[in-house]
């Protein structure tokens, strides 16, 4: 590997990555020793990366949802009240002001998403992750010092700037329930921000040491592990990952497929922000009036979503298919929101059983189809920024002025779920048509031959999209 590799042209658009003896690299070797070493390497990689990334997503979503739990512990009350909230004097924040607190995070997230993702391309991922995680954890803890609306908004802006997901919602409710039973002079909402942010800060420092960087030149692997890492990195698509090319950046912003993919994510993001920002409030209006109880009862909806996401993600990965899975999930969400909006007031348990939404693996779908590292890094940032425009809108779906049942918000979410399912199915059919066209014109890709995406990215005739 390293200097011992050569790239052999096969036709005008495809390449085989071969060693100097002319044999294909490791991922397709029939050598039992190599296959054993490869399995050992994969297990090692799983142990290193998967728990850490899972923990990062856990704390990211935990932090995103704690604002809703904090509201029930007096965060929106007046500063002069017993709860020492961020409201004016003895009063509370108005419904519009609270929606602004929730929304401003997503505005910042949209504005800084692309620069944040470019950072992964320029700096080593471990350092960039550590910087972002420690930064957002520190800012989240600083929310404890806010005593007015302006201070809260500044903290939320910086959290969105530094942030680069359903089980965390369940744990957030459990943590909030436990904190609700703390007796003392410090308001419970301050404990909530501290207890949830401090472990996240420690995790960020840990990532600096623990997370491996790109396979080439990675000090975490050496010898045969290094060879396997490089070979697998070049397996499905050969990308030299050199300097950022301007045309790849231009292609990101002119690729119609990205905008269709973002149209799948945008309504999903609106559903997510409306639930994460207002679920305790919705549940409290279903009859669970005590703040601690309302926070605790957010656990079952998130737990149900967590199980469904695991099953769907496994199936989607197994069949290498995304569109119909997303459509199926949105059918479930549509039924749930329809029941929420139409069941009578006295059927609280029936309504409560439907307070969950399923958020499909649309991020994985987008990342699969960007071709090379440059386009993926910038494209994922732009894609997420576009999608989070929906998060800004979702912050206004459930104003407290509309009454206890929130019918209008539920009907809006139902319509968005329908739109997501239709767009996802249409996008899947379009990508299948492109794949079939390339198969007919250029032939099917040969198994074991890496597609050179260094120059053409996903425009390479031999590149095939995940549908």
PDB file of N, CA and C in Angstrom, residues 260-271 322-334 358-360 362 412-428:
ATOM      1  N   UNK A 260     -33.372  17.770  -4.481  1.00  0.00           N
ATOM      2  CA  UNK A 260     -34.445  16.785  -4.286  1.00  0.00           C
ATOM      3  C   UNK A 260     -34.245  16.051  -2.964  1.00  0.00           C
ATOM      4  N   UNK A 261     -32.986  15.692  -2.680  1.00  0.00           N
ATOM      5  CA  UNK A 261     -32.692  15.011  -1.419  1.00  0.00           C
ATOM      6  C   UNK A 261     -32.993  15.917  -0.228  1.00  0.00           C
ATOM      7  N   UNK A 262     -32.664  17.200  -0.349  1.00  0.00           N
ATOM      8  CA  UNK A 262     -32.963  18.152   0.722  1.00  0.00           C
ATOM      9  C   UNK A 262     -34.464  18.317   0.912  1.00  0.00           C
ATOM     10  N   UNK A 263     -35.219  18.180  -0.184  1.00  0.00           N
ATOM     11  CA  UNK A 263     -36.677  18.261  -0.078  1.00  0.00           C
ATOM     12  C   UNK A 263     -37.248  17.094   0.712  1.00  0.00           C
ATOM     13  N   UNK A 264     -36.526  15.973   0.748  1.00  0.00           N
ATOM     14  CA  UNK A 264     -36.928  14.848   1.596  1.00  0.00           C
ATOM     15  C   UNK A 264     -36.653  15.173   3.058  1.00  0.00           C
ATOM     16  N   UNK A 265     -35.509  15.809   3.307  1.00  0.00           N
ATOM     17  CA  UNK A 265     -35.095  16.064   4.688  1.00  0.00           C
ATOM     18  C   UNK A 265     -35.807  17.257   5.316  1.00  0.00           C
ATOM     19  N   UNK A 266     -36.129  18.283   4.527  1.00  0.00           N
ATOM     20  CA  UNK A 266     -36.680  19.523   5.086  1.00  0.00           C
ATOM     21  C   UNK A 266     -37.952  19.299   5.904  1.00  0.00           C
ATOM     22  N   UNK A 267     -38.975  18.626   5.374  1.00  0.00           N
ATOM     23  CA  UNK A 267     -40.161  18.397   6.210  1.00  0.00           C
ATOM     24  C   UNK A 267     -39.883  17.485   7.397  1.00  0.00           C
ATOM     25  N   UNK A 268     -38.943  16.541   7.234  1.00  0.00           N
ATOM     26  CA  UNK A 268     -38.579  15.679   8.356  1.00  0.00           C
ATOM     27  C   UNK A 268     -37.952  16.495   9.478  1.00  0.00           C
ATOM     28  N   UNK A 269     -37.092  17.459   9.108  1.00  0.00           N
ATOM     29  CA  UNK A 269     -36.474  18.327  10.110  1.00  0.00           C
ATOM     30  C   UNK A 269     -37.514  19.184  10.819  1.00  0.00           C
ATOM     31  N   UNK A 270     -38.542  19.613  10.084  1.00  0.00           N
ATOM     32  CA  UNK A 270     -39.616  20.387  10.711  1.00  0.00           C
ATOM     33  C   UNK A 270     -40.354  19.550  11.751  1.00  0.00           C
ATOM     34  N   UNK A 271     -40.620  18.290  11.416  1.00  0.00           N
ATOM     35  CA  UNK A 271     -41.272  17.392  12.374  1.00  0.00           C
ATOM     36  C   UNK A 271     -40.395  17.192  13.603  1.00  0.00           C
ATOM     37  N   UNK A 322     -33.338   3.028   0.395  1.00  0.00           N
ATOM     38  CA  UNK A 322     -33.753   4.060   1.347  1.00  0.00           C
ATOM     39  C   UNK A 322     -35.172   4.588   1.091  1.00  0.00           C
ATOM     40  N   UNK A 323     -35.504   4.803  -0.164  1.00  0.00           N
ATOM     41  CA  UNK A 323     -36.731   5.521  -0.496  1.00  0.00           C
ATOM     42  C   UNK A 323     -37.998   4.884   0.026  1.00  0.00           C
ATOM     43  N   UNK A 324     -38.205   3.579  -0.247  1.00  0.00           N
ATOM     44  CA  UNK A 324     -39.446   2.940   0.200  1.00  0.00           C
ATOM     45  C   UNK A 324     -39.482   2.787   1.714  1.00  0.00           C
ATOM     46  N   UNK A 325     -38.320   2.670   2.361  1.00  0.00           N
ATOM     47  CA  UNK A 325     -38.296   2.622   3.821  1.00  0.00           C
ATOM     48  C   UNK A 325     -38.792   3.948   4.409  1.00  0.00           C
ATOM     49  N   UNK A 326     -38.311   5.052   3.838  1.00  0.00           N
ATOM     50  CA  UNK A 326     -38.755   6.361   4.312  1.00  0.00           C
ATOM     51  C   UNK A 326     -40.250   6.531   4.086  1.00  0.00           C
ATOM     52  N   UNK A 327     -40.730   6.109   2.928  1.00  0.00           N
ATOM     53  CA  UNK A 327     -42.160   6.219   2.639  1.00  0.00           C
ATOM     54  C   UNK A 327     -42.984   5.425   3.647  1.00  0.00           C
ATOM     55  N   UNK A 328     -42.538   4.219   3.974  1.00  0.00           N
ATOM     56  CA  UNK A 328     -43.248   3.413   4.964  1.00  0.00           C
ATOM     57  C   UNK A 328     -43.290   4.074   6.325  1.00  0.00           C
ATOM     58  N   UNK A 329     -42.163   4.664   6.745  1.00  0.00           N
ATOM     59  CA  UNK A 329     -42.118   5.361   8.025  1.00  0.00           C
ATOM     60  C   UNK A 329     -43.058   6.559   8.041  1.00  0.00           C
ATOM     61  N   UNK A 330     -43.132   7.257   6.936  1.00  0.00           N
ATOM     62  CA  UNK A 330     -43.996   8.430   6.885  1.00  0.00           C
ATOM     63  C   UNK A 330     -45.476   8.060   6.884  1.00  0.00           C
ATOM     64  N   UNK A 331     -45.809   6.870   6.393  1.00  0.00           N
ATOM     65  CA  UNK A 331     -47.194   6.396   6.501  1.00  0.00           C
ATOM     66  C   UNK A 331     -47.566   6.233   7.972  1.00  0.00           C
ATOM     67  N   UNK A 332     -46.644   5.659   8.754  1.00  0.00           N
ATOM     68  CA  UNK A 332     -46.880   5.505  10.193  1.00  0.00           C
ATOM     69  C   UNK A 332     -47.051   6.871  10.852  1.00  0.00           C
ATOM     70  N   UNK A 333     -46.158   7.817  10.518  1.00  0.00           N
ATOM     71  CA  UNK A 333     -46.235   9.153  11.099  1.00  0.00           C
ATOM     72  C   UNK A 333     -47.532   9.859  10.713  1.00  0.00           C
ATOM     73  N   UNK A 334     -47.974   9.688   9.464  1.00  0.00           N
ATOM     74  CA  UNK A 334     -49.226  10.310   9.018  1.00  0.00           C
ATOM     75  C   UNK A 334     -50.405   9.814   9.838  1.00  0.00           C
ATOM     76  N   UNK A 358     -41.385   9.090  13.355  1.00  0.00           N
ATOM     77  CA  UNK A 358     -40.232   8.303  12.918  1.00  0.00           C
ATOM     78  C   UNK A 358     -39.396   9.142  11.963  1.00  0.00           C
ATOM     79  N   UNK A 359     -38.109   9.204  12.225  1.00  0.00           N
ATOM     80  CA  UNK A 359     -37.230  10.040  11.421  1.00  0.00           C
ATOM     81  C   UNK A 359     -36.273   9.159  10.624  1.00  0.00           C
ATOM     82  N   UNK A 360     -36.527   9.020   9.352  1.00  0.00           N
ATOM     83  CA  UNK A 360     -35.827   8.046   8.509  1.00  0.00           C
ATOM     84  C   UNK A 360     -34.358   8.392   8.303  1.00  0.00           C
ATOM     85  N   UNK A 362     -32.445   9.593   6.268  1.00  0.00           N
ATOM     86  CA  UNK A 362     -32.231  10.395   5.062  1.00  0.00           C
ATOM     87  C   UNK A 362     -30.808  10.933   4.991  1.00  0.00           C
ATOM     88  N   UNK A 412     -50.612  20.208  10.363  1.00  0.00           N
ATOM     89  CA  UNK A 412     -49.443  20.637   9.584  1.00  0.00           C
ATOM     90  C   UNK A 412     -48.417  19.509   9.508  1.00  0.00           C
ATOM     91  N   UNK A 413     -48.156  18.874  10.652  1.00  0.00           N
ATOM     92  CA  UNK A 413     -47.188  17.774  10.687  1.00  0.00           C
ATOM     93  C   UNK A 413     -47.663  16.590   9.851  1.00  0.00           C
ATOM     94  N   UNK A 414     -48.957  16.330   9.860  1.00  0.00           N
ATOM     95  CA  UNK A 414     -49.500  15.246   9.044  1.00  0.00           C
ATOM     96  C   UNK A 414     -49.259  15.530   7.557  1.00  0.00           C
ATOM     97  N   UNK A 415     -49.494  16.773   7.145  1.00  0.00           N
ATOM     98  CA  UNK A 415     -49.248  17.135   5.756  1.00  0.00           C
ATOM     99  C   UNK A 415     -47.784  17.012   5.371  1.00  0.00           C
ATOM    100  N   UNK A 416     -46.893  17.387   6.281  1.00  0.00           N
ATOM    101  CA  UNK A 416     -45.460  17.269   6.007  1.00  0.00           C
ATOM    102  C   UNK A 416     -45.025  15.809   5.901  1.00  0.00           C
ATOM    103  N   UNK A 417     -45.612  14.952   6.730  1.00  0.00           N
ATOM    104  CA  UNK A 417     -45.290  13.521   6.649  1.00  0.00           C
ATOM    105  C   UNK A 417     -45.713  12.948   5.299  1.00  0.00           C
ATOM    106  N   UNK A 418     -46.883  13.352   4.821  1.00  0.00           N
ATOM    107  CA  UNK A 418     -47.349  12.901   3.504  1.00  0.00           C
ATOM    108  C   UNK A 418     -46.394  13.383   2.409  1.00  0.00           C
ATOM    109  N   UNK A 419     -46.002  14.669   2.487  1.00  0.00           N
ATOM    110  CA  UNK A 419     -45.098  15.230   1.480  1.00  0.00           C
ATOM    111  C   UNK A 419     -43.750  14.508   1.480  1.00  0.00           C
ATOM    112  N   UNK A 420     -43.235  14.200   2.668  1.00  0.00           N
ATOM    113  CA  UNK A 420     -41.950  13.499   2.760  1.00  0.00           C
ATOM    114  C   UNK A 420     -42.017  12.141   2.080  1.00  0.00           C
ATOM    115  N   UNK A 421     -43.071  11.394   2.350  1.00  0.00           N
ATOM    116  CA  UNK A 421     -43.220  10.073   1.748  1.00  0.00           C
ATOM    117  C   UNK A 421     -43.288  10.127   0.235  1.00  0.00           C
ATOM    118  N   UNK A 422     -44.035  11.089  -0.292  1.00  0.00           N
ATOM    119  CA  UNK A 422     -44.180  11.214  -1.749  1.00  0.00           C
ATOM    120  C   UNK A 422     -42.850  11.594  -2.400  1.00  0.00           C
ATOM    121  N   UNK A 423     -42.161  12.594  -1.826  1.00  0.00           N
ATOM    122  CA  UNK A 423     -40.888  13.043  -2.402  1.00  0.00           C
ATOM    123  C   UNK A 423     -39.835  11.944  -2.328  1.00  0.00           C
ATOM    124  N   UNK A 424     -39.796  11.220  -1.199  1.00  0.00           N
ATOM    125  CA  UNK A 424     -38.810  10.138  -1.042  1.00  0.00           C
ATOM    126  C   UNK A 424     -39.031   9.045  -2.078  1.00  0.00           C
ATOM    127  N   UNK A 425     -40.274   8.675  -2.293  1.00  0.00           N
ATOM    128  CA  UNK A 425     -40.568   7.641  -3.281  1.00  0.00           C
ATOM    129  C   UNK A 425     -40.207   8.115  -4.682  1.00  0.00           C
ATOM    130  N   UNK A 426     -40.539   9.376  -4.996  1.00  0.00           N
ATOM    131  CA  UNK A 426     -40.190   9.923  -6.299  1.00  0.00           C
ATOM    132  C   UNK A 426     -38.688   9.993  -6.518  1.00  0.00           C
ATOM    133  N   UNK A 427     -37.947  10.392  -5.479  1.00  0.00           N
ATOM    134  CA  UNK A 427     -36.488  10.457  -5.582  1.00  0.00           C
ATOM    135  C   UNK A 427     -35.888   9.079  -5.810  1.00  0.00           C
ATOM    136  N   UNK A 428     -36.420   8.078  -5.128  1.00  0.00           N
ATOM    137  CA  UNK A 428     -35.936   6.711  -5.302  1.00  0.00           C
ATOM    138  C   UNK A 428     -36.136   6.237  -6.740  1.00  0.00           C
TER     139      UNK A 428
END
